[in-house]
Tab-separated table of C-alpha atoms in Angstrom:
chain	number	residue	atom	x	y	z
A	1	MET	CA	146.180	113.517	169.912
A	2	PHE	CA	149.312	112.579	172.017
A	3	LYS	CA	151.481	109.766	170.667
A	4	LYS	CA	153.058	108.555	173.979
A	5	ILE	CA	151.978	108.951	177.645
A	6	LEU	CA	154.081	108.010	180.627
A	7	ILE	CA	151.947	106.653	183.607
A	8	ALA	CA	153.228	107.876	186.946
A	9	ASN	CA	151.531	105.171	189.001
A	10	ARG	CA	151.121	101.366	189.679
A	11	GLY	CA	148.630	98.830	190.204
A	12	GLU	CA	145.073	98.675	188.935
A	13	ILE	CA	145.026	102.193	187.876
A	14	ALA	CA	148.078	101.916	185.719
A	15	SER	CA	146.380	98.931	183.908
A	16	ARG	CA	143.228	100.952	183.549
A	17	ILE	CA	144.764	104.015	182.042
A	18	ILE	CA	146.772	101.682	179.574
A	19	ARG	CA	143.579	100.132	178.520
A	20	THR	CA	142.195	103.387	177.306
A	21	CYS	CA	145.413	104.577	175.737
A	22	LYS	CA	145.558	101.250	173.723
A	23	ARG	CA	142.136	101.997	172.385
A	24	LEU	CA	143.155	105.539	171.446
A	25	ASN	CA	146.499	104.238	169.814
A	26	ILE	CA	148.585	105.972	172.394
A	27	GLU	CA	151.737	104.361	173.296
A	28	THR	CA	152.297	103.940	176.931
A	29	VAL	CA	155.378	104.065	179.274
A	30	ALA	CA	155.109	102.371	182.600
A	31	VAL	CA	157.413	103.018	185.338
A	32	TYR	CA	157.809	100.683	188.190
A	33	SER	CA	159.777	99.720	191.365
A	34	GLU	CA	161.785	96.633	192.121
A	35	ALA	CA	158.699	95.154	193.983
A	36	ASP	CA	156.567	95.555	190.991
A	37	GLN	CA	158.868	94.071	188.352
A	38	GLU	CA	156.447	91.110	187.649
A	39	ALA	CA	153.292	93.243	188.030
A	40	PRO	CA	150.629	92.926	185.425
A	41	PHE	CA	150.792	96.722	184.275
A	42	VAL	CA	154.642	96.499	183.637
A	43	LYS	CA	153.758	93.820	181.031
A	44	GLU	CA	150.802	95.688	179.602
A	45	ALA	CA	152.559	98.827	178.645
A	46	ASP	CA	154.510	99.293	175.352
A	47	PHE	CA	157.543	100.291	177.293
A	48	ALA	CA	158.533	99.831	181.006
A	49	PHE	CA	161.489	101.258	182.966
A	50	LEU	CA	162.583	100.592	186.553
A	51	LEU	CA	162.414	103.595	188.787
A	52	GLY	CA	164.377	102.127	191.866
A	53	GLY	CA	163.856	100.406	195.140
A	54	SER	CA	160.676	99.212	196.609
A	55	ARG	CA	159.757	102.156	198.919
A	56	VAL	CA	157.788	104.850	197.540
A	57	ASN	CA	160.369	107.511	198.035
A	58	GLU	CA	162.663	105.490	195.885
A	59	SER	CA	160.334	105.005	193.120
A	60	TYR	CA	156.707	106.376	192.554
A	61	VAL	CA	157.522	109.787	194.108
A	62	ASN	CA	160.908	110.103	192.577
A	63	THR	CA	160.040	113.100	190.224
A	64	ALA	CA	163.497	113.573	189.004
A	65	LYS	CA	163.821	110.048	187.831
A	66	ILE	CA	160.412	110.011	186.224
A	67	LEU	CA	160.882	113.000	184.415
A	68	GLU	CA	164.383	111.896	183.181
A	69	ILE	CA	162.507	108.749	181.828
A	70	ALA	CA	159.922	110.887	180.287
A	71	LYS	CA	162.388	113.133	178.500
A	72	GLU	CA	164.598	110.312	177.224
A	73	HIS	CA	161.702	108.569	175.659
A	74	ASP	CA	159.971	111.503	174.112
A	75	VAL	CA	156.846	111.338	176.279
A	76	GLU	CA	154.351	114.128	175.554
A	77	ALA	CA	152.266	113.761	178.658
A	78	ILE	CA	152.062	112.041	182.193
A	79	HIS	CA	149.115	110.791	183.700
A	80	PRO	CA	149.407	110.493	187.458
A	81	GLY	CA	146.409	108.313	188.221
A	82	TYR	CA	145.351	108.813	191.938
A	83	GLY	CA	147.510	109.100	194.765
A	84	PHE	CA	151.282	109.446	194.775
A	85	LEU	CA	151.754	112.485	192.483
A	86	SER	CA	148.347	113.127	191.355
A	87	GLU	CA	147.952	116.068	193.675
A	88	ASN	CA	151.303	117.335	193.724
A	89	SER	CA	151.163	120.906	192.443
A	90	GLU	CA	155.195	120.973	192.378
A	91	PHE	CA	155.331	117.984	190.135
A	92	ALA	CA	152.618	119.517	187.869
A	93	ARG	CA	154.797	122.520	187.563
A	94	GLU	CA	158.021	120.593	186.782
A	95	CYS	CA	156.208	118.693	184.057
A	96	ILE	CA	155.330	122.188	182.628
A	97	ARG	CA	158.770	123.456	183.056
A	98	GLU	CA	160.043	120.216	180.906
A	99	ASN	CA	157.363	121.026	178.236
A	100	ILE	CA	155.345	117.878	179.244
A	101	VAL	CA	151.611	117.984	179.603
A	102	PHE	CA	150.345	116.982	183.070
A	103	ILE	CA	147.117	115.536	182.690
A	104	GLY	CA	145.100	117.177	185.485
A	105	PRO	CA	144.212	120.689	186.449
A	106	SER	CA	146.558	123.512	186.881
A	107	PRO	CA	149.068	123.570	189.613
A	108	ASP	CA	147.875	126.639	191.212
A	109	VAL	CA	144.418	124.929	191.574
A	110	ILE	CA	145.867	121.835	192.808
A	111	GLU	CA	147.659	123.885	195.477
A	112	LEU	CA	144.717	125.749	196.421
A	113	MET	CA	142.364	122.856	196.850
A	114	GLY	CA	145.118	120.816	198.671
A	115	GLN	CA	145.084	123.167	201.494
A	116	LYS	CA	141.511	122.491	203.394
A	117	THR	CA	141.388	125.802	205.052
A	118	LYS	CA	142.085	127.834	201.751
A	119	ALA	CA	139.724	125.409	199.862
A	120	ARG	CA	136.994	126.302	202.435
A	121	GLU	CA	137.490	130.000	201.847
A	122	ALA	CA	137.306	129.511	198.103
A	123	MET	CA	134.139	127.555	198.233
A	124	GLU	CA	132.621	130.131	200.610
A	125	LYS	CA	133.289	132.856	197.973
A	126	SER	CA	131.583	130.616	195.323
A	127	GLY	CA	128.438	130.183	197.496
A	128	VAL	CA	129.012	126.520	198.092
A	129	PRO	CA	127.976	125.549	201.696
A	130	VAL	CA	130.743	124.631	204.001
A	131	VAL	CA	130.460	122.630	207.231
A	132	PRO	CA	130.165	125.179	210.145
A	133	GLY	CA	133.871	125.860	211.498
A	134	ILE	CA	136.946	127.949	210.918
A	135	SER	CA	138.958	128.575	207.654
A	136	TYR	CA	142.325	129.244	209.215
A	137	PRO	CA	145.175	127.334	211.066
A	138	LEU	CA	144.694	127.014	214.892
A	139	ALA	CA	147.533	128.283	216.850
A	140	ASP	CA	147.652	125.857	219.422
A	141	ALA	CA	145.427	123.746	221.568
A	142	GLU	CA	144.420	126.431	223.698
A	143	GLU	CA	142.835	128.025	220.731
A	144	ALA	CA	141.140	124.961	219.550
A	145	VAL	CA	139.446	124.789	222.880
A	146	ARG	CA	138.158	128.133	222.727
A	147	VAL	CA	136.854	127.442	219.080
A	148	ALA	CA	135.267	124.273	219.834
A	149	LYS	CA	133.272	125.877	222.817
A	150	LYS	CA	131.697	128.332	220.236
A	151	LEU	CA	130.902	125.469	217.745
A	152	GLY	CA	129.679	123.092	220.290
A	153	TYR	CA	130.932	119.674	220.731
A	154	PRO	CA	131.355	117.017	219.055
A	155	VAL	CA	133.746	118.649	216.720
A	156	MET	CA	136.046	117.177	213.990
A	157	LEU	CA	139.877	118.102	214.308
A	158	LYS	CA	141.409	118.135	210.881
A	159	ALA	CA	144.622	118.556	209.186
A	160	SER	CA	144.752	121.420	206.896
A	161	ALA	CA	146.920	119.458	204.078
A	162	GLY	CA	145.288	115.979	205.303
A	163	GLY	CA	143.918	113.166	203.125
A	164	GLY	CA	142.797	109.529	203.650
A	165	GLY	CA	141.541	110.188	207.154
A	166	ILE	CA	145.069	110.953	208.403
A	167	GLY	CA	145.239	113.636	211.069
A	168	MET	CA	141.423	113.647	211.297
A	169	GLN	CA	139.552	112.939	214.617
A	170	SER	CA	136.184	113.500	216.086
A	171	VAL	CA	136.373	114.529	219.634
A	172	SER	CA	133.518	114.904	222.255
A	173	ASN	CA	134.778	117.006	224.970
A	174	GLU	CA	137.800	119.398	225.976
A	175	ILE	CA	139.812	116.621	227.413
A	176	GLU	CA	139.722	114.543	224.060
A	177	LEU	CA	140.451	117.726	222.131
A	178	ILE	CA	143.607	118.477	224.116
A	179	LYS	CA	144.852	114.821	223.900
A	180	ALA	CA	143.977	114.702	220.182
A	181	TYR	CA	145.508	117.758	219.136
A	182	GLU	CA	149.218	117.135	219.399
A	183	GLY	CA	149.224	113.536	218.199
A	184	ASN	CA	147.168	114.552	215.070
A	185	GLN	CA	149.366	117.591	214.355
A	186	ASN	CA	152.381	115.265	214.612
A	187	ARG	CA	150.960	112.823	212.139
A	188	ALA	CA	149.984	115.688	209.673
A	189	GLN	CA	153.502	116.992	209.937
A	190	SER	CA	154.985	113.696	209.356
A	191	PHE	CA	152.665	112.510	206.439
A	192	PHE	CA	152.242	115.941	204.611
A	193	GLY	CA	154.962	118.278	205.899
A	194	ASN	CA	152.422	120.628	207.243
A	195	GLY	CA	151.022	120.452	210.763
A	196	ASP	CA	148.434	123.017	210.519
A	197	MET	CA	145.230	121.954	212.167
A	198	PHE	CA	141.575	123.351	212.056
A	199	LEU	CA	138.130	122.519	213.389
A	200	GLU	CA	134.711	121.863	211.973
A	201	LYS	CA	131.339	121.149	213.644
A	202	VAL	CA	130.505	117.086	213.467
A	203	ILE	CA	127.582	116.549	211.155
A	204	VAL	CA	125.531	113.797	212.858
A	205	ASN	CA	124.930	110.625	210.977
A	206	PRO	CA	126.140	112.035	207.755
A	207	ARG	CA	126.298	110.469	204.242
A	208	HIS	CA	129.211	110.955	201.959
A	209	ILE	CA	128.084	112.198	198.470
A	210	GLU	CA	130.259	113.557	195.848
A	211	ILE	CA	129.810	115.157	192.575
A	212	GLN	CA	132.011	114.213	189.452
A	213	VAL	CA	132.827	117.097	187.152
A	214	LEU	CA	134.635	117.606	183.870
A	215	ALA	CA	135.647	120.753	182.412
A	216	ASP	CA	137.688	121.806	179.376
A	217	LYS	CA	140.349	124.494	179.189
A	218	GLN	CA	137.625	126.591	176.945
A	219	GLY	CA	135.302	127.002	179.894
A	220	ASN	CA	132.918	124.293	179.159
A	221	ALA	CA	131.983	122.188	182.163
A	222	VAL	CA	129.477	119.483	183.099
A	223	TYR	CA	128.680	117.199	185.992
A	224	LEU	CA	128.288	113.548	185.823
A	225	TRP	CA	125.836	113.055	188.650
A	226	GLU	CA	126.721	111.974	192.156
A	227	ARG	CA	128.206	108.842	193.837
A	228	GLU	CA	127.329	107.720	197.302
A	229	CYS	CA	130.554	106.731	199.084
A	230	SER	CA	129.174	106.377	202.716
A	231	ILE	CA	130.451	102.906	203.519
A	232	GLN	CA	133.858	103.579	205.089
A	233	ARG	CA	136.230	102.168	207.435
A	234	ARG	CA	138.733	104.261	209.150
A	235	ASN	CA	137.674	107.265	207.161
A	236	GLN	CA	138.401	105.360	203.961
A	237	LYS	CA	135.840	104.217	201.402
A	238	VAL	CA	135.275	100.508	200.750
A	239	VAL	CA	131.684	100.522	198.977
A	240	GLU	CA	130.543	103.182	196.355
A	241	GLU	CA	127.550	103.400	194.244
A	242	ALA	CA	125.947	105.791	191.744
A	243	PRO	CA	123.426	107.146	191.771
A	244	SER	CA	122.808	107.501	195.377
A	245	PRO	CA	119.569	106.175	197.012
A	246	PHE	CA	119.155	109.283	199.104
A	247	VAL	CA	119.385	111.833	196.300
A	248	ASP	CA	116.347	112.783	194.416
A	249	GLU	CA	116.390	114.520	191.072
A	250	SER	CA	115.894	118.207	192.357
A	251	LEU	CA	118.626	117.662	195.028
A	252	ARG	CA	120.974	116.138	192.295
A	253	LYS	CA	120.504	119.143	189.952
A	254	ARG	CA	121.007	121.468	192.696
A	255	MET	CA	124.297	119.943	193.936
A	256	GLY	CA	125.548	119.506	190.346
A	257	GLU	CA	124.930	123.352	189.463
A	258	THR	CA	126.676	124.406	192.793
A	259	ALA	CA	129.699	122.367	191.784
A	260	LEU	CA	129.611	123.785	188.340
A	261	LYS	CA	129.609	127.434	189.835
A	262	ALA	CA	132.584	126.678	191.725
A	263	VAL	CA	134.308	125.104	188.689
A	264	ARG	CA	133.805	128.187	186.739
A	265	ASP	CA	135.038	130.476	189.608
A	266	LEU	CA	138.185	128.365	190.257
A	267	GLY	CA	138.938	128.368	186.323
A	268	TYR	CA	139.158	124.400	186.741
A	269	TYR	CA	139.831	122.075	184.085
A	270	ASN	CA	140.025	118.194	183.480
A	271	ALA	CA	138.323	115.794	186.127
A	272	GLY	CA	137.569	116.694	189.414
A	273	THR	CA	135.184	115.583	192.365
A	274	PHE	CA	133.525	117.766	195.005
A	275	GLU	CA	133.020	115.681	198.178
A	276	PHE	CA	130.014	116.600	200.331
A	277	LEU	CA	128.677	115.596	203.830
A	278	MET	CA	124.755	115.364	203.649
A	279	ASP	CA	122.879	115.417	206.952
A	280	GLU	CA	119.414	113.721	207.586
A	281	GLN	CA	117.472	116.764	206.289
A	282	LYS	CA	119.585	116.596	202.949
A	283	ASN	CA	121.591	119.707	203.665
A	284	PHE	CA	124.964	119.153	201.972
A	285	TYR	CA	128.175	120.637	203.069
A	286	PHE	CA	131.477	120.960	201.237
A	287	LEU	CA	134.106	118.476	202.554
A	288	GLU	CA	136.909	118.728	200.146
A	289	MET	CA	137.743	118.592	196.400
A	290	ASN	CA	139.882	115.919	194.620
A	291	THR	CA	141.747	117.377	191.796
A	292	ARG	CA	142.239	114.137	190.023
A	293	LEU	CA	140.664	110.834	188.927
A	294	GLN	CA	139.129	108.893	191.797
A	295	VAL	CA	139.285	105.222	192.678
A	296	GLU	CA	135.548	105.189	192.378
A	297	HIS	CA	135.292	106.556	188.800
A	298	PRO	CA	134.132	103.337	187.474
A	299	VAL	CA	130.506	103.717	188.817
A	300	THR	CA	130.212	107.032	187.089
A	301	GLU	CA	131.436	105.570	183.804
A	302	GLU	CA	128.934	102.624	184.232
A	303	ILE	CA	125.815	104.845	184.557
A	304	THR	CA	126.920	107.402	181.933
A	305	GLY	CA	128.850	105.479	179.388
A	306	ILE	CA	131.670	108.039	179.450
A	307	ASP	CA	135.205	106.826	179.606
A	308	MET	CA	136.720	109.196	182.161
A	309	VAL	CA	140.390	108.490	181.252
A	310	GLU	CA	139.804	109.362	177.629
A	311	GLU	CA	138.040	112.480	178.616
A	312	GLN	CA	140.956	113.450	180.807
A	313	ILE	CA	143.341	112.818	178.003
A	314	ARG	CA	141.402	114.764	175.466
A	315	ILE	CA	140.945	117.807	177.745
A	316	ALA	CA	144.754	117.715	178.530
A	317	TYR	CA	145.387	117.684	174.730
A	318	GLY	CA	143.287	120.844	174.576
A	319	GLU	CA	140.046	119.611	172.904
A	320	ASN	CA	136.543	120.646	173.708
A	321	LEU	CA	134.193	118.683	175.910
A	322	ARG	CA	132.424	116.471	173.287
A	323	PHE	CA	128.989	116.718	175.118
A	324	THR	CA	126.760	119.085	176.951
A	325	GLN	CA	124.907	118.620	180.313
A	326	ASP	CA	121.824	117.812	178.290
A	327	ASP	CA	123.602	115.042	176.510
A	328	ILE	CA	124.604	113.062	179.687
A	329	ARG	CA	122.430	110.241	180.506
A	330	LEU	CA	121.883	108.433	183.755
A	331	GLU	CA	120.934	104.810	183.136
A	332	GLY	CA	120.932	102.168	185.678
A	333	HIS	CA	122.738	101.607	188.860
A	334	ALA	CA	126.354	100.571	189.607
A	335	ILE	CA	128.108	99.466	192.838
A	336	GLU	CA	131.897	99.262	193.343
A	337	VAL	CA	133.542	97.358	196.182
A	338	ARG	CA	137.312	97.652	196.950
A	339	VAL	CA	139.185	94.369	197.556
A	340	TYR	CA	141.886	94.819	200.106
A	341	ALA	CA	144.691	92.440	201.164
A	342	GLU	CA	143.719	92.849	204.668
A	343	ASP	CA	142.146	90.994	207.692
A	344	PRO	CA	138.358	91.264	207.238
A	345	VAL	CA	137.811	92.029	211.064
A	346	THR	CA	140.885	93.714	212.250
A	347	PHE	CA	141.344	95.559	208.757
A	348	LEU	CA	145.175	95.119	209.246
A	349	PRO	CA	147.113	94.609	206.098
A	350	SER	CA	147.773	90.926	204.953
A	351	PRO	CA	150.680	90.977	202.489
A	352	GLY	CA	151.952	87.568	201.008
A	353	GLN	CA	151.999	85.177	198.084
A	354	ILE	CA	148.760	84.823	196.085
A	355	THR	CA	148.389	81.081	195.191
A	356	TYR	CA	145.004	81.022	193.401
A	357	LEU	CA	142.898	83.618	191.892
A	358	LYS	CA	139.319	83.406	190.390
A	359	LEU	CA	137.674	86.492	189.307
A	360	PRO	CA	133.882	86.681	188.814
A	361	ASN	CA	132.501	87.346	185.524
A	362	GLY	CA	129.274	87.448	183.690
A	363	PRO	CA	126.736	90.139	182.386
A	364	GLY	CA	127.253	93.635	184.331
A	365	VAL	CA	130.434	92.318	185.972
A	366	ARG	CA	133.695	94.590	185.497
A	367	ASN	CA	137.104	93.839	187.243
A	368	GLU	CA	139.887	96.303	187.715
A	369	VAL	CA	142.814	94.247	189.160
A	370	ALA	CA	146.443	94.944	190.053
A	371	ILE	CA	147.119	91.201	190.674
A	372	SER	CA	147.422	87.792	188.900
A	373	GLY	CA	147.190	84.297	190.120
A	374	ASN	CA	150.864	84.199	191.205
A	375	SER	CA	151.292	87.921	192.362
A	376	LYS	CA	153.042	88.770	195.590
A	377	VAL	CA	151.285	91.465	197.597
A	378	THR	CA	154.279	93.401	199.264
A	379	PRO	CA	153.957	95.579	202.251
A	380	PHE	CA	155.132	98.540	200.530
A	381	TYR	CA	152.080	100.008	199.148
A	382	ASP	CA	148.457	100.519	199.690
A	383	PRO	CA	146.620	97.129	200.313
A	384	MET	CA	144.033	97.633	197.668
A	385	ILE	CA	144.524	94.932	195.080
A	386	ALA	CA	141.339	95.110	193.037
A	387	LYS	CA	138.025	96.681	192.571
A	388	LEU	CA	134.887	94.807	191.608
A	389	ILE	CA	132.198	96.839	189.692
A	390	VAL	CA	128.966	95.575	188.868
A	391	SER	CA	126.053	97.469	186.813
A	392	ALA	CA	122.362	96.503	186.307
A	393	SER	CA	119.033	98.228	185.510
A	394	SER	CA	118.046	98.881	189.147
A	395	ARG	CA	119.649	99.095	192.437
A	396	GLU	CA	118.010	95.754	193.536
A	397	GLU	CA	119.371	94.160	190.489
A	398	ALA	CA	122.856	95.547	191.234
A	399	ILE	CA	122.863	94.323	194.598
A	400	SER	CA	121.795	90.852	193.490
A	401	CYS	CA	124.547	90.881	190.988
A	402	MET	CA	127.066	92.088	193.327
A	403	THR	CA	126.162	89.414	195.956
A	404	LYS	CA	126.717	86.702	193.215
A	405	ALA	CA	129.952	88.274	192.106
A	406	LEU	CA	131.326	88.320	195.567
A	407	GLN	CA	130.178	84.778	196.357
A	408	SER	CA	132.054	83.399	193.411
A	409	TYR	CA	135.429	85.619	193.973
A	410	GLU	CA	138.194	83.489	195.087
A	411	ILE	CA	141.703	84.658	196.333
A	412	GLN	CA	144.041	82.179	198.011
A	413	GLY	CA	147.268	82.591	199.799
A	414	ILE	CA	146.578	85.884	201.716
A	415	LYS	CA	143.548	87.226	203.818
A	416	THR	CA	141.053	89.771	202.100
A	417	ASN	CA	138.066	91.763	203.033
A	418	LEU	CA	135.854	89.828	200.665
A	419	PRO	CA	133.871	88.278	203.577
A	420	MET	CA	133.306	91.744	205.109
A	421	LEU	CA	132.167	93.129	201.580
A	422	LEU	CA	129.749	90.428	201.241
A	423	THR	CA	128.299	91.010	204.663
A	424	VAL	CA	127.758	94.663	203.941
A	425	ILE	CA	126.059	94.081	200.576
A	426	GLN	CA	123.745	91.570	202.152
A	427	HIS	CA	122.887	93.692	205.110
A	428	GLU	CA	119.202	94.759	205.437
A	429	ALA	CA	120.261	98.501	206.227
A	430	PHE	CA	122.426	98.460	203.110
A	431	LYS	CA	119.655	97.109	200.976
A	432	ALA	CA	117.161	99.696	202.315
A	433	GLY	CA	119.861	102.393	201.307
A	434	ASP	CA	120.444	103.412	205.160
A	435	THR	CA	124.077	104.016	204.616
A	436	THR	CA	125.694	106.636	206.660
A	437	THR	CA	129.516	106.976	207.190
A	438	GLY	CA	128.972	105.197	210.762
A	439	PHE	CA	127.458	101.893	208.950
A	440	ILE	CA	130.754	99.872	209.565
A	441	GLU	CA	131.301	100.787	213.063
A	442	ALA	CA	127.362	100.326	213.882
A	443	ASN	CA	127.470	96.926	212.349
A	444	LEU	CA	131.104	95.781	213.139
A	445	LYS	CA	130.007	93.634	216.075
A	446	LYS	CA	127.564	91.644	213.830
A	447	MET	CA	130.155	91.308	211.148
A	448	LYS	CA	132.591	89.889	213.621
A	449	ASN	CA	130.296	87.198	214.681
A	450	ARG	CA	129.539	85.850	211.154
């Protein structure tokens, strides 16, 4: 097994990886920015080194500095967490060139699945259903209009290299499409260095359901059931649960086997997630594949008892998967909410000094946090500051547990989305499992009035 791993990330995911490494007797190296000098993950690691300034390009994506630290301190592997460098194929190649193991899939697969149009092509070849649309970049807005007429409005304009909802917009007619094209193309170019755009048909009232997979380098692969991630704001998830209240056993098996067929065709290894949109008739369509650990991995861990980070590390080390599909259990129900330092109504970030923190606890309650009672939330990074996960024997009990946990959660000094999360969890539509991706927008007015 590896003796020392560098974690090229920050916040709660860095703490999460450190925790598993300690259990496996693996030394950890944290890297941090000036803004994170007092962050909990810096103190939790065995070694910690300053990368540079507070801005992301001065620190967490400074690949030359990260590799320099890794080599100086005899690091054998780098875990990228999620975000930052986790889906950067060139960084994965740089690690390989430096004889350091990148804990993730091969750079070629990262590159392939990072380009949404190429990923669509690959999935079509594997027989995975894709959303009706095109699998090539549009030449210009005029071509977008011609393609949209064939697909029929509404259509989803998307950035080929996009993520996190950036460069993506639903449009209902030709005027909206022409107006949206240039702005989204410019945003995609600015964020991803690639302004290619393509179009897909809008799936009406969809659910966002994803399949978690694990695969080793010897060709063994399993799926760890599904997660429902339909509760989103601005195309970003805020509540996730496993299993989905909408998916039955037959559909679960069909989606899982579809994902595994693609895994084998891709030659994929390590952890990965196939994201699907599902319509009201339970037809599912490939949305994208995340070639990394995901924010919502804890709900899968809670219903399977599998430590996803440990399995990632073992696969990267070259070990075989330690279980087959028949060994994987699905027990109980888990729900995760993402706690953001943001205004619960406007969703605008709310950086500042935390003056008091009281985390919920008790049976079935799990906290993954990036903060302490005297942390300062800076404006430099994503405003997610913690995740709260609960698990119970049934969905009803999990909702009850989450309600109590949210009611006892206290953060003072900054605004958070805790009130909004409690409203969602207590909403009758959520309790009934009626959770499409339009949930927040459909109920936003009621939430503002609470």
